[in-house]
């Protein structure tokens, strides 16, 4: 039989009885109740015992938290409702007493009851755990109170002796299902808790990410390291920080019945004995953090493992971020199962749906990704497999259909649905943070602080920080910059809240206005030495730029859309997104009447990107009209780019008007030269010299290519150089000087990788394949051939065909080795390298050493 010293009381400790009633109306009854309590040698807790320098509401809540028994006396009055409150102090006291023994006494001697008091009494009568009686006068009330208290104490004394006095407080919950995934997190957490160097460990993360489950699993593992016990304290039912220390005390079996601070009693009970307190759901009671901190200082044996959507912010706190479950990457074995997929499969089996197999895995993986890897969301989705296949779940989620059911009754109310889980976090925010949360859903794919501030209308640093702390926004670093994202499930909640308040259109307009400003500011930086960094900054906002364009299209704002397209022209090109810009402009031309510069801009993008394309319109007509429109609008650069593209369209084999092409490119040269525009001038040389190559004038083409490369080098423009140096190498290769050409192709490839310029990577790999083939290095040539074709296939570079000479070299190579297993194996191996792996092979470098090859 266990022995527990926490039940031994010093002589000054007595049970506390809190008396709740209106004061003036029931003054005589309160006096009678007090006398009855004192006759039993108990301590009455009443306002009449002396004035205290605290607000009444704080006072009665604190008194009630430290009391053991509740006595409610109700006459005719419902009591006073304080400004800003919805219920009276009388009703608030009754609600806060939930979980304590409650005795209620009713009298009609003070007249008819007020309507709200009647409603309260009706609810009291519905509660099975509340004893109530009626009385006629104070004398009868005193007798009832003395009798009922004595009986209550006797019954509880009997129950205490009815069984072996096992440890009081809550043991760890015993989950009904298996613990899946997070083995690494579990190992780390076990190590932390066994070492006990960090005595306040807080698991943080968004709602539904599995903080409680991980905490329980870790605590179970380390129970042997805490001989004084492991206690689980769930704070979710509490609505005020005052009772937190009482909840901890109750879990330890510490009963507060006398004078003195409860914190001291709890600290004394723990002392230096190793005790693990698992304190769950702290986020809504952060004001209790100082209580927990003082306890850790006073009790050297205590270790607290807390779960919270927000870090506690206490000195010495060790924050342990619980992230969503990972899925397997697309590049691994298709049958491999990640933690997220494993959880789905486990819960689907438990739900009683049909048995899932390997053919379902791709759909399961897609469902898990769509749900951000959140365990709660995955478990809810897996339950749907009783009715829907994973493929049907995937399709419905992609269409924005809510397929997640309500969870079982064993879940806390706040986690019955994913929406309630997120709402719980949002409602804990202050008004400013909640307003910012509602606005941030407008961003697609993340945002930086400048963007957030522009949309919300003020400096968003502090409020975004609070949202990060609340696990509603995720902070990430990219190089020297900070970015923020929302899980898609959280973003959906933000969008829904904004729509419900009628804010969606206004937020979309602010969002578009900000990215027009970004285009104006960042566009000029794309040219010159800072171009690569600018390009990558813009790539991070690709989804936002698309969303802004959609807003502008819907509103028919052609001029602003033109800013987005023109100012970021190198970005769209290097990123392989020209087709999207063309689609926007076609939509504008089809749905709006455009004139002037807006029409010239739209025609440029539809014409310049359509020649050489199966979906061609009439590029020569469109580009000629575009050039004239820019000239009329006195847009020199616009006209120059239009005439550049017009020259290329005229020189295309489908038209073949080289004389007209020469005239247009000459005019483009003049215009670019007046503006000292390195990309434009270099591009004009490339186009001009391609025409010279077509005419067979290798010497002139080479001299002109070199001149274009010198201009690009002087302007320190990486994008221009990726093209210009490549074509210098082309001319040298065609002249039979592969040794001089090869370093140029390698330089062009390296620049294209830094820019993530898919078209440039494909062309450079094809050129280097031709170099290797010319040297009879069949193994290297075959590997590069596979890598080049994979680069084209993976990036969608179809309408920019290989140089004819390089294509012929590849075909001759294949024809000579079409039955050679080694050759075919090396082609396949090259294709398996992927774009970056193929480039690394061509450069004899480690792909991990490529500065920005992975987008970082």
PDB file of N, CA and C in Angstrom, residues 376 380 405-411 415-417:
ATOM      1  N   UNK A 376      -3.902  15.862 -37.622  1.00  0.00           N
ATOM      2  CA  UNK A 376      -5.348  15.904 -37.391  1.00  0.00           C
ATOM      3  C   UNK A 376      -6.095  15.852 -38.717  1.00  0.00           C
ATOM      4  N   UNK A 380      -8.559  12.837 -40.120  1.00  0.00           N
ATOM      5  CA  UNK A 380      -9.942  13.096 -40.523  1.00  0.00           C
ATOM      6  C   UNK A 380     -10.180  12.640 -41.956  1.00  0.00           C
ATOM      7  N   UNK A 405     -14.437  15.070 -42.165  1.00  0.00           N
ATOM      8  CA  UNK A 405     -15.595  14.902 -41.287  1.00  0.00           C
ATOM      9  C   UNK A 405     -15.319  15.466 -39.899  1.00  0.00           C
ATOM     10  N   UNK A 406     -16.326  15.381 -39.052  1.00  0.00           N
ATOM     11  CA  UNK A 406     -16.153  15.734 -37.644  1.00  0.00           C
ATOM     12  C   UNK A 406     -15.520  14.556 -36.924  1.00  0.00           C
ATOM     13  N   UNK A 407     -14.539  14.838 -36.058  1.00  0.00           N
ATOM     14  CA  UNK A 407     -13.853  13.769 -35.337  1.00  0.00           C
ATOM     15  C   UNK A 407     -14.758  13.178 -34.266  1.00  0.00           C
ATOM     16  N   UNK A 408     -14.307  12.052 -33.704  1.00  0.00           N
ATOM     17  CA  UNK A 408     -15.091  11.366 -32.694  1.00  0.00           C
ATOM     18  C   UNK A 408     -15.164  12.129 -31.388  1.00  0.00           C
ATOM     19  N   UNK A 409     -16.040  11.662 -30.510  1.00  0.00           N
ATOM     20  CA  UNK A 409     -16.279  12.355 -29.242  1.00  0.00           C
ATOM     21  C   UNK A 409     -15.086  12.287 -28.301  1.00  0.00           C
ATOM     22  N   UNK A 410     -14.097  11.407 -28.607  1.00  0.00           N
ATOM     23  CA  UNK A 410     -12.915  11.342 -27.744  1.00  0.00           C
ATOM     24  C   UNK A 410     -11.984  12.520 -27.970  1.00  0.00           C
ATOM     25  N   UNK A 411     -12.219  13.277 -29.036  1.00  0.00           N
ATOM     26  CA  UNK A 411     -11.412  14.466 -29.302  1.00  0.00           C
ATOM     27  C   UNK A 411     -11.927  15.633 -28.480  1.00  0.00           C
ATOM     28  N   UNK A 415     -11.000  20.311 -31.332  1.00  0.00           N
ATOM     29  CA  UNK A 415     -10.358  19.549 -32.390  1.00  0.00           C
ATOM     30  C   UNK A 415     -11.327  18.608 -33.097  1.00  0.00           C
ATOM     31  N   UNK A 416     -12.626  18.866 -32.969  1.00  0.00           N
ATOM     32  CA  UNK A 416     -13.595  17.990 -33.634  1.00  0.00           C
ATOM     33  C   UNK A 416     -13.539  18.175 -35.151  1.00  0.00           C
ATOM     34  N   UNK A 417     -13.226  19.388 -35.615  1.00  0.00           N
ATOM     35  CA  UNK A 417     -12.996  19.628 -37.031  1.00  0.00           C
ATOM     36  C   UNK A 417     -11.739  20.458 -37.158  1.00  0.00           C
TER      37      UNK A 417
END
